[in-house]
Amino acid sequence: LEAAGRLRVMAFDKTGTLTYGKPEVMDVIQNPASAESDDPLKLAAMVESRSEHPLARAVVRAAEERGIEVASLEESDVGVEALSGRGVRAVLNGDEQQIYVGNRALFNEVSIAIPRELLSQARALEDDGKTVMVVATTIGGQASVAGLVAVADTVRPNAREVIAALKRVGIRRTVMLTGDNERTAAAIAAQAGIDEFRANLPPDEKVAAIEALLAEYEQAAMVGDGINDAPALARATVGIAMGGAGTDQALETADIALMADNLDNIPYAIRLSRRTLGIVRQNLGLSLAIKAVVMALALPGLATLWMAVFADVGASLIVILNGMRLLRHRA
């Protein structure tokens, strides 16, 4: 409570915090130059079927809803590697075939060229606030881009109101930290009313972003829900986890958990913290003042026993009653 009452800057994760964290596949675009059998949604679902990430679950769910039979990848036949902040890679049949599902940074890293037409479509989808996953395969060293899978998450309807309420209670700066691309991050930040955003951040760079805010403001809060947010939650002065949808790691690391994932509780927590600090200061001042007056009267012999009782027990009762005024403080 004491630390929260002094906050001036607050950072937010995007997925599951400012958004519901329940993305849905909105667009599937196949590369006209790829083989008809290379359905990007089918390939992506095959790779993502072993992941619990919200985007992965959305891809698998979309494939099932569209009646696409997703081949099961047996652990003995395939190796799946999560590439933090970039995507995922599956290696099949030894090293004979590889499937990549991820953002453009991943494909720049592995030197797989994305066709110009698909790049243009990806940028248009990102401008609409969608997260675009590129799907590609390599067989015998020959790469082929199968297409795009665009996923969209819904911004929480009260996100903008919550950010405005935080400004009213003294938060000067709000920052969104996300592993998503620049265009999608910009669209979501605009919808939520966030002051600024930092995109394409893996977990370690989220921690670095928090450290930069701490260097500038001395105290900073982080709001998140996922495993990737846990290091940043731990580094922040005050870590706030989404209590309903948050992972165990986030909940265990955070200082505050928002029950029912209600963002409205964040401004309430800040107001309560500052009101609590105010009452603590009142109680300290009042207690010291009472004791100082009785001490001044005691030195010339003017204080009575009842005055001493009032200075001790009476001051304690006043402090308790003053503190109980917090019970009237509502969200």
mmCIF file with all atom_site columns, N, CA, C and O in Angstrom, residues 151-194:
data_model
loop_
_atom_site.group_PDB
_atom_site.id
_atom_site.type_symbol
_atom_site.label_atom_id
_atom_site.label_alt_id
_atom_site.label_comp_id
_atom_site.label_asym_id
_atom_site.label_entity_id
_atom_site.label_seq_id
_atom_site.pdbx_PDB_ins_code
_atom_site.Cartn_x
_atom_site.Cartn_y
_atom_site.Cartn_z
_atom_site.occupancy
_atom_site.B_iso_or_equiv
_atom_site.pdbx_formal_charge
_atom_site.auth_seq_id
_atom_site.auth_comp_id
_atom_site.auth_asym_id
_atom_site.auth_atom_id
_atom_site.pdbx_PDB_model_num
ATOM 1   N N  . VAL A 1 151 ? -4.697  -12.972 -36.193 1.00 0.00 ? 151 VAL A N  1
ATOM 2   C CA . VAL A 1 151 ? -5.471  -13.183 -34.966 1.00 0.00 ? 151 VAL A CA 1
ATOM 3   C C  . VAL A 1 151 ? -5.744  -11.829 -34.324 1.00 0.00 ? 151 VAL A C  1
ATOM 4   O O  . VAL A 1 151 ? -4.874  -10.956 -34.303 1.00 0.00 ? 151 VAL A O  1
ATOM 5   N N  . ALA A 1 152 ? -6.955  -11.653 -33.809 1.00 0.00 ? 152 ALA A N  1
ATOM 6   C CA . ALA A 1 152 ? -7.319  -10.389 -33.159 1.00 0.00 ? 152 ALA A CA 1
ATOM 7   C C  . ALA A 1 152 ? -7.833  -10.664 -31.757 1.00 0.00 ? 152 ALA A C  1
ATOM 8   O O  . ALA A 1 152 ? -8.528  -11.653 -31.516 1.00 0.00 ? 152 ALA A O  1
ATOM 9   N N  . ASP A 1 153 ? -7.463  -9.793  -30.837 1.00 0.00 ? 153 ASP A N  1
ATOM 10  C CA . ASP A 1 153 ? -7.948  -9.855  -29.465 1.00 0.00 ? 153 ASP A CA 1
ATOM 11  C C  . ASP A 1 153 ? -8.783  -8.596  -29.214 1.00 0.00 ? 153 ASP A C  1
ATOM 12  O O  . ASP A 1 153 ? -8.548  -7.553  -29.824 1.00 0.00 ? 153 ASP A O  1
ATOM 13  N N  . THR A 1 154 ? -9.733  -8.697  -28.304 1.00 0.00 ? 154 THR A N  1
ATOM 14  C CA . THR A 1 154 ? -10.623 -7.571  -28.031 1.00 0.00 ? 154 THR A CA 1
ATOM 15  C C  . THR A 1 154 ? -10.107 -6.756  -26.859 1.00 0.00 ? 154 THR A C  1
ATOM 16  O O  . THR A 1 154 ? -9.824  -7.298  -25.783 1.00 0.00 ? 154 THR A O  1
ATOM 17  N N  . VAL A 1 155 ? -9.975  -5.448  -27.075 1.00 0.00 ? 155 VAL A N  1
ATOM 18  C CA . VAL A 1 155 ? -9.574  -4.555  -25.983 1.00 0.00 ? 155 VAL A CA 1
ATOM 19  C C  . VAL A 1 155 ? -10.702 -4.510  -24.954 1.00 0.00 ? 155 VAL A C  1
ATOM 20  O O  . VAL A 1 155 ? -11.878 -4.425  -25.299 1.00 0.00 ? 155 VAL A O  1
ATOM 21  N N  . ARG A 1 156 ? -10.349 -4.574  -23.690 1.00 0.00 ? 156 ARG A N  1
ATOM 22  C CA . ARG A 1 156 ? -11.365 -4.504  -22.638 1.00 0.00 ? 156 ARG A CA 1
ATOM 23  C C  . ARG A 1 156 ? -12.133 -3.193  -22.758 1.00 0.00 ? 156 ARG A C  1
ATOM 24  O O  . ARG A 1 156 ? -11.524 -2.118  -22.891 1.00 0.00 ? 156 ARG A O  1
ATOM 25  N N  . PRO A 1 157 ? -13.463 -3.231  -22.714 1.00 0.00 ? 157 PRO A N  1
ATOM 26  C CA . PRO A 1 157 ? -14.255 -2.019  -22.950 1.00 0.00 ? 157 PRO A CA 1
ATOM 27  C C  . PRO A 1 157 ? -13.997 -0.899  -21.946 1.00 0.00 ? 157 PRO A C  1
ATOM 28  O O  . PRO A 1 157 ? -14.206 0.275   -22.252 1.00 0.00 ? 157 PRO A O  1
ATOM 29  N N  . ASN A 1 158 ? -13.526 -1.251  -20.745 1.00 0.00 ? 158 ASN A N  1
ATOM 30  C CA . ASN A 1 158 ? -13.289 -0.216  -19.738 1.00 0.00 ? 158 ASN A CA 1
ATOM 31  C C  . ASN A 1 158 ? -11.835 0.237   -19.683 1.00 0.00 ? 158 ASN A C  1
ATOM 32  O O  . ASN A 1 158 ? -11.456 1.006   -18.804 1.00 0.00 ? 158 ASN A O  1
ATOM 33  N N  . ALA A 1 159 ? -11.002 -0.255  -20.625 1.00 0.00 ? 159 ALA A N  1
ATOM 34  C CA . ALA A 1 159 ? -9.571  0.060   -20.574 1.00 0.00 ? 159 ALA A CA 1
ATOM 35  C C  . ALA A 1 159 ? -9.325  1.566   -20.650 1.00 0.00 ? 159 ALA A C  1
ATOM 36  O O  . ALA A 1 159 ? -8.547  2.119   -19.864 1.00 0.00 ? 159 ALA A O  1
ATOM 37  N N  . ARG A 1 160 ? -9.975  2.251   -21.592 1.00 0.00 ? 160 ARG A N  1
ATOM 38  C CA . ARG A 1 160 ? -9.756  3.694   -21.743 1.00 0.00 ? 160 ARG A CA 1
ATOM 39  C C  . ARG A 1 160 ? -10.205 4.454   -20.491 1.00 0.00 ? 160 ARG A C  1
ATOM 40  O O  . ARG A 1 160 ? -9.524  5.382   -20.033 1.00 0.00 ? 160 ARG A O  1
ATOM 41  N N  . GLU A 1 161 ? -11.349 4.046   -19.909 1.00 0.00 ? 161 GLU A N  1
ATOM 42  C CA . GLU A 1 161 ? -11.845 4.710   -18.703 1.00 0.00 ? 161 GLU A CA 1
ATOM 43  C C  . GLU A 1 161 ? -10.893 4.491   -17.525 1.00 0.00 ? 161 GLU A C  1
ATOM 44  O O  . GLU A 1 161 ? -10.680 5.391   -16.707 1.00 0.00 ? 161 GLU A O  1
ATOM 45  N N  . VAL A 1 162 ? -10.327 3.290   -17.447 1.00 0.00 ? 162 VAL A N  1
ATOM 46  C CA . VAL A 1 162 ? -9.386  2.991   -16.361 1.00 0.00 ? 162 VAL A CA 1
ATOM 47  C C  . VAL A 1 162 ? -8.131  3.845   -16.492 1.00 0.00 ? 162 VAL A C  1
ATOM 48  O O  . VAL A 1 162 ? -7.642  4.398   -15.498 1.00 0.00 ? 162 VAL A O  1
ATOM 49  N N  . ILE A 1 163 ? -7.608  3.970   -17.709 1.00 0.00 ? 163 ILE A N  1
ATOM 50  C CA . ILE A 1 163 ? -6.413  4.799   -17.918 1.00 0.00 ? 163 ILE A CA 1
ATOM 51  C C  . ILE A 1 163 ? -6.709  6.251   -17.549 1.00 0.00 ? 163 ILE A C  1
ATOM 52  O O  . ILE A 1 163 ? -5.892  6.926   -16.905 1.00 0.00 ? 163 ILE A O  1
ATOM 53  N N  . ALA A 1 164 ? -7.884  6.749   -17.933 1.00 0.00 ? 164 ALA A N  1
ATOM 54  C CA . ALA A 1 164 ? -8.273  8.126   -17.578 1.00 0.00 ? 164 ALA A CA 1
ATOM 55  C C  . ALA A 1 164 ? -8.396  8.280   -16.063 1.00 0.00 ? 164 ALA A C  1
ATOM 56  O O  . ALA A 1 164 ? -7.976  9.304   -15.489 1.00 0.00 ? 164 ALA A O  1
ATOM 57  N N  . ALA A 1 165 ? -8.954  7.260   -15.391 1.00 0.00 ? 165 ALA A N  1
ATOM 58  C CA . ALA A 1 165 ? -9.091  7.317   -13.937 1.00 0.00 ? 165 ALA A CA 1
ATOM 59  C C  . ALA A 1 165 ? -7.727  7.322   -13.249 1.00 0.00 ? 165 ALA A C  1
ATOM 60  O O  . ALA A 1 165 ? -7.529  7.996   -12.232 1.00 0.00 ? 165 ALA A O  1
ATOM 61  N N  . LEU A 1 166 ? -6.777  6.564   -13.810 1.00 0.00 ? 166 LEU A N  1
ATOM 62  C CA . LEU A 1 166 ? -5.433  6.563   -13.249 1.00 0.00 ? 166 LEU A CA 1
ATOM 63  C C  . LEU A 1 166 ? -4.786  7.940   -13.353 1.00 0.00 ? 166 LEU A C  1
ATOM 64  O O  . LEU A 1 166 ? -4.060  8.366   -12.441 1.00 0.00 ? 166 LEU A O  1
ATOM 65  N N  . LYS A 1 167 ? -5.031  8.628   -14.464 1.00 0.00 ? 167 LYS A N  1
ATOM 66  C CA . LYS A 1 167 ? -4.491  9.976   -14.613 1.00 0.00 ? 167 LYS A CA 1
ATOM 67  C C  . LYS A 1 167 ? -5.077  10.904  -13.544 1.00 0.00 ? 167 LYS A C  1
ATOM 68  O O  . LYS A 1 167 ? -4.379  11.776  -12.999 1.00 0.00 ? 167 LYS A O  1
ATOM 69  N N  . ARG A 1 168 ? -6.363  10.707  -13.239 1.00 0.00 ? 168 ARG A N  1
ATOM 70  C CA . ARG A 1 168 ? -7.012  11.573  -12.244 1.00 0.00 ? 168 ARG A CA 1
ATOM 71  C C  . ARG A 1 168 ? -6.467  11.338  -10.839 1.00 0.00 ? 168 ARG A C  1
ATOM 72  O O  . ARG A 1 168 ? -6.499  12.250  -10.009 1.00 0.00 ? 168 ARG A O  1
ATOM 73  N N  . VAL A 1 169 ? -5.981  10.127  -10.563 1.00 0.00 ? 169 VAL A N  1
ATOM 74  C CA . VAL A 1 169 ? -5.456  9.862   -9.219  1.00 0.00 ? 169 VAL A CA 1
ATOM 75  C C  . VAL A 1 169 ? -3.946  10.063  -9.139  1.00 0.00 ? 169 VAL A C  1
ATOM 76  O O  . VAL A 1 169 ? -3.330  9.723   -8.124  1.00 0.00 ? 169 VAL A O  1
ATOM 77  N N  . GLY A 1 170 ? -3.334  10.599  -10.197 1.00 0.00 ? 170 GLY A N  1
ATOM 78  C CA . GLY A 1 170 ? -1.934  11.002  -10.104 1.00 0.00 ? 170 GLY A CA 1
ATOM 79  C C  . GLY A 1 170 ? -0.923  10.199  -10.887 1.00 0.00 ? 170 GLY A C  1
ATOM 80  O O  . GLY A 1 170 ? 0.281   10.460  -10.784 1.00 0.00 ? 170 GLY A O  1
ATOM 81  N N  . ILE A 1 171 ? -1.367  9.200   -11.679 1.00 0.00 ? 171 ILE A N  1
ATOM 82  C CA . ILE A 1 171 ? -0.415  8.476   -12.529 1.00 0.00 ? 171 ILE A CA 1
ATOM 83  C C  . ILE A 1 171 ? -0.119  9.358   -13.746 1.00 0.00 ? 171 ILE A C  1
ATOM 84  O O  . ILE A 1 171 ? -1.000  9.631   -14.562 1.00 0.00 ? 171 ILE A O  1
ATOM 85  N N  . ARG A 1 172 ? 1.112   9.795   -13.869 1.00 0.00 ? 172 ARG A N  1
ATOM 86  C CA . ARG A 1 172 ? 1.467   10.754  -14.911 1.00 0.00 ? 172 ARG A CA 1
ATOM 87  C C  . ARG A 1 172 ? 1.710   10.096  -16.269 1.00 0.00 ? 172 ARG A C  1
ATOM 88  O O  . ARG A 1 172 ? 1.546   10.736  -17.302 1.00 0.00 ? 172 ARG A O  1
ATOM 89  N N  . ARG A 1 173 ? 2.129   8.835   -16.266 1.00 0.00 ? 173 ARG A N  1
ATOM 90  C CA . ARG A 1 173 ? 2.563   8.213   -17.521 1.00 0.00 ? 173 ARG A CA 1
ATOM 91  C C  . ARG A 1 173 ? 2.154   6.742   -17.541 1.00 0.00 ? 173 ARG A C  1
ATOM 92  O O  . ARG A 1 173 ? 2.347   6.031   -16.553 1.00 0.00 ? 173 ARG A O  1
ATOM 93  N N  . THR A 1 174 ? 1.564   6.323   -18.631 1.00 0.00 ? 174 THR A N  1
ATOM 94  C CA . THR A 1 174 ? 1.202   4.908   -18.813 1.00 0.00 ? 174 THR A CA 1
ATOM 95  C C  . THR A 1 174 ? 1.925   4.377   -20.041 1.00 0.00 ? 174 THR A C  1
ATOM 96  O O  . THR A 1 174 ? 2.007   5.055   -21.068 1.00 0.00 ? 174 THR A O  1
ATOM 97  N N  . VAL A 1 175 ? 2.441   3.149   -19.925 1.00 0.00 ? 175 VAL A N  1
ATOM 98  C CA . VAL A 1 175 ? 3.251   2.546   -20.987 1.00 0.00 ? 175 VAL A CA 1
ATOM 99  C C  . VAL A 1 175 ? 2.757   1.122   -21.226 1.00 0.00 ? 175 VAL A C  1
ATOM 100 O O  . VAL A 1 175 ? 2.512   0.381   -20.265 1.00 0.00 ? 175 VAL A O  1
ATOM 101 N N  . MET A 1 176 ? 2.609   0.737   -22.485 1.00 0.00 ? 176 MET A N  1
ATOM 102 C CA . MET A 1 176 ? 2.252   -0.639  -22.818 1.00 0.00 ? 176 MET A CA 1
ATOM 103 C C  . MET A 1 176 ? 3.492   -1.374  -23.295 1.00 0.00 ? 176 MET A C  1
ATOM 104 O O  . MET A 1 176 ? 4.194   -0.906  -24.193 1.00 0.00 ? 176 MET A O  1
ATOM 105 N N  . LEU A 1 177 ? 3.785   -2.528  -22.682 1.00 0.00 ? 177 LEU A N  1
ATOM 106 C CA . LEU A 1 177 ? 4.925   -3.357  -23.062 1.00 0.00 ? 177 LEU A CA 1
ATOM 107 C C  . LEU A 1 177 ? 4.392   -4.634  -23.694 1.00 0.00 ? 177 LEU A C  1
ATOM 108 O O  . LEU A 1 177 ? 3.604   -5.354  -23.073 1.00 0.00 ? 177 LEU A O  1
ATOM 109 N N  . THR A 1 178 ? 4.801   -4.924  -24.918 1.00 0.00 ? 178 THR A N  1
ATOM 110 C CA . THR A 1 178 ? 4.255   -6.085  -25.614 1.00 0.00 ? 178 THR A CA 1
ATOM 111 C C  . THR A 1 178 ? 5.292   -6.714  -26.527 1.00 0.00 ? 178 THR A C  1
ATOM 112 O O  . THR A 1 178 ? 6.197   -6.040  -27.029 1.00 0.00 ? 178 THR A O  1
ATOM 113 N N  . GLY A 1 179 ? 5.144   -7.996  -26.723 1.00 0.00 ? 179 GLY A N  1
ATOM 114 C CA . GLY A 1 179 ? 5.987   -8.692  -27.684 1.00 0.00 ? 179 GLY A CA 1
ATOM 115 C C  . GLY A 1 179 ? 5.452   -8.587  -29.089 1.00 0.00 ? 179 GLY A C  1
ATOM 116 O O  . GLY A 1 179 ? 6.068   -9.077  -30.039 1.00 0.00 ? 179 GLY A O  1
ATOM 117 N N  . ASP A 1 180 ? 4.298   -7.946  -29.255 1.00 0.00 ? 180 ASP A N  1
ATOM 118 C CA . ASP A 1 180 ? 3.681   -7.808  -30.569 1.00 0.00 ? 180 ASP A CA 1
ATOM 119 C C  . ASP A 1 180 ? 4.425   -6.778  -31.416 1.00 0.00 ? 180 ASP A C  1
ATOM 120 O O  . ASP A 1 180 ? 5.292   -6.045  -30.926 1.00 0.00 ? 180 ASP A O  1
ATOM 121 N N  . ASN A 1 181 ? 4.066   -6.710  -32.700 1.00 0.00 ? 181 ASN A N  1
ATOM 122 C CA . ASN A 1 181 ? 4.748   -5.794  -33.618 1.00 0.00 ? 181 ASN A CA 1
ATOM 123 C C  . ASN A 1 181 ? 4.310   -4.346  -33.407 1.00 0.00 ? 181 ASN A C  1
ATOM 124 O O  . ASN A 1 181 ? 3.314   -4.059  -32.726 1.00 0.00 ? 181 ASN A O  1
ATOM 125 N N  . GLU A 1 182 ? 5.040   -3.427  -34.028 1.00 0.00 ? 182 GLU A N  1
ATOM 126 C CA . GLU A 1 182 ? 4.816   -1.996  -33.846 1.00 0.00 ? 182 GLU A CA 1
ATOM 127 C C  . GLU A 1 182 ? 3.410   -1.559  -34.268 1.00 0.00 ? 182 GLU A C  1
ATOM 128 O O  . GLU A 1 182 ? 2.744   -0.801  -33.560 1.00 0.00 ? 182 GLU A O  1
ATOM 129 N N  . ARG A 1 183 ? 2.952   -2.033  -35.423 1.00 0.00 ? 183 ARG A N  1
ATOM 130 C CA . ARG A 1 183 ? 1.670   -1.578  -35.948 1.00 0.00 ? 183 ARG A CA 1
ATOM 131 C C  . ARG A 1 183 ? 0.513   -2.040  -35.063 1.00 0.00 ? 183 ARG A C  1
ATOM 132 O O  . ARG A 1 183 ? -0.387  -1.258  -34.735 1.00 0.00 ? 183 ARG A O  1
ATOM 133 N N  . THR A 1 184 ? 0.522   -3.307  -34.686 1.00 0.00 ? 184 THR A N  1
ATOM 134 C CA . THR A 1 184 ? -0.540  -3.819  -33.818 1.00 0.00 ? 184 THR A CA 1
ATOM 135 C C  . THR A 1 184 ? -0.500  -3.128  -32.458 1.00 0.00 ? 184 THR A C  1
ATOM 136 O O  . THR A 1 184 ? -1.541  -2.756  -31.908 1.00 0.00 ? 184 THR A O  1
ATOM 137 N N  . ALA A 1 185 ? 0.699   -2.951  -31.917 1.00 0.00 ? 185 ALA A N  1
ATOM 138 C CA . ALA A 1 185 ? 0.840   -2.285  -30.623 1.00 0.00 ? 185 ALA A CA 1
ATOM 139 C C  . ALA A 1 185 ? 0.305   -0.854  -30.686 1.00 0.00 ? 185 ALA A C  1
ATOM 140 O O  . ALA A 1 185 ? -0.381  -0.399  -29.757 1.00 0.00 ? 185 ALA A O  1
ATOM 141 N N  . ALA A 1 186 ? 0.602   -0.152  -31.766 1.00 0.00 ? 186 ALA A N  1
ATOM 142 C CA . ALA A 1 186 ? 0.114   1.228   -31.914 1.00 0.00 ? 186 ALA A CA 1
ATOM 143 C C  . ALA A 1 186 ? -1.405  1.277   -31.948 1.00 0.00 ? 186 ALA A C  1
ATOM 144 O O  . ALA A 1 186 ? -2.029  2.157   -31.326 1.00 0.00 ? 186 ALA A O  1
ATOM 145 N N  . ALA A 1 187 ? -2.022  0.327   -32.660 1.00 0.00 ? 187 ALA A N  1
ATOM 146 C CA . ALA A 1 187 ? -3.489  0.309   -32.761 1.00 0.00 ? 187 ALA A CA 1
ATOM 147 C C  . ALA A 1 187 ? -4.126  0.033   -31.406 1.00 0.00 ? 187 ALA A C  1
ATOM 148 O O  . ALA A 1 187 ? -5.098  0.702   -31.013 1.00 0.00 ? 187 ALA A O  1
ATOM 149 N N  . ILE A 1 188 ? -3.597  -0.932  -30.651 1.00 0.00 ? 188 ILE A N  1
ATOM 150 C CA . ILE A 1 188 ? -4.155  -1.272  -29.347 1.00 0.00 ? 188 ILE A CA 1
ATOM 151 C C  . ILE A 1 188 ? -3.937  -0.133  -28.350 1.00 0.00 ? 188 ILE A C  1
ATOM 152 O O  . ILE A 1 188 ? -4.831  0.209   -27.565 1.00 0.00 ? 188 ILE A O  1
ATOM 153 N N  . ALA A 1 189 ? -2.743  0.463   -28.367 1.00 0.00 ? 189 ALA A N  1
ATOM 154 C CA . ALA A 1 189 ? -2.450  1.560   -27.448 1.00 0.00 ? 189 ALA A CA 1
ATOM 155 C C  . ALA A 1 189 ? -3.396  2.742   -27.695 1.00 0.00 ? 189 ALA A C  1
ATOM 156 O O  . ALA A 1 189 ? -3.865  3.380   -26.746 1.00 0.00 ? 189 ALA A O  1
ATOM 157 N N  . ALA A 1 190 ? -3.678  3.022   -28.955 1.00 0.00 ? 190 ALA A N  1
ATOM 158 C CA . ALA A 1 190 ? -4.603  4.116   -29.282 1.00 0.00 ? 190 ALA A CA 1
ATOM 159 C C  . ALA A 1 190 ? -6.006  3.819   -28.777 1.00 0.00 ? 190 ALA A C  1
ATOM 160 O O  . ALA A 1 190 ? -6.693  4.704   -28.236 1.00 0.00 ? 190 ALA A O  1
ATOM 161 N N  . GLN A 1 191 ? -6.459  2.578   -28.941 1.00 0.00 ? 191 GLN A N  1
ATOM 162 C CA . GLN A 1 191 ? -7.791  2.210   -28.467 1.00 0.00 ? 191 GLN A CA 1
ATOM 163 C C  . GLN A 1 191 ? -7.905  2.306   -26.956 1.00 0.00 ? 191 GLN A C  1
ATOM 164 O O  . GLN A 1 191 ? -8.947  2.690   -26.425 1.00 0.00 ? 191 GLN A O  1
ATOM 165 N N  . ALA A 1 192 ? -6.823  1.952   -26.242 1.00 0.00 ? 192 ALA A N  1
ATOM 166 C CA . ALA A 1 192 ? -6.870  1.932   -24.780 1.00 0.00 ? 192 ALA A CA 1
ATOM 167 C C  . ALA A 1 192 ? -6.519  3.276   -24.149 1.00 0.00 ? 192 ALA A C  1
ATOM 168 O O  . ALA A 1 192 ? -6.703  3.451   -22.940 1.00 0.00 ? 192 ALA A O  1
ATOM 169 N N  . GLY A 1 193 ? -6.005  4.230   -24.945 1.00 0.00 ? 193 GLY A N  1
ATOM 170 C CA . GLY A 1 193 ? -5.653  5.533   -24.401 1.00 0.00 ? 193 GLY A CA 1
ATOM 171 C C  . GLY A 1 193 ? -4.317  5.549   -23.674 1.00 0.00 ? 193 GLY A C  1
ATOM 172 O O  . GLY A 1 193 ? -4.073  6.408   -22.820 1.00 0.00 ? 193 GLY A O  1
ATOM 173 N N  . ILE A 1 194 ? -3.431  4.602   -24.033 1.00 0.00 ? 194 ILE A N  1
ATOM 174 C CA . ILE A 1 194 ? -2.105  4.525   -23.406 1.00 0.00 ? 194 ILE A CA 1
ATOM 175 C C  . ILE A 1 194 ? -1.200  5.621   -23.967 1.00 0.00 ? 194 ILE A C  1
ATOM 176 O O  . ILE A 1 194 ? -1.225  5.913   -25.162 1.00 0.00 ? 194 ILE A O  1
#
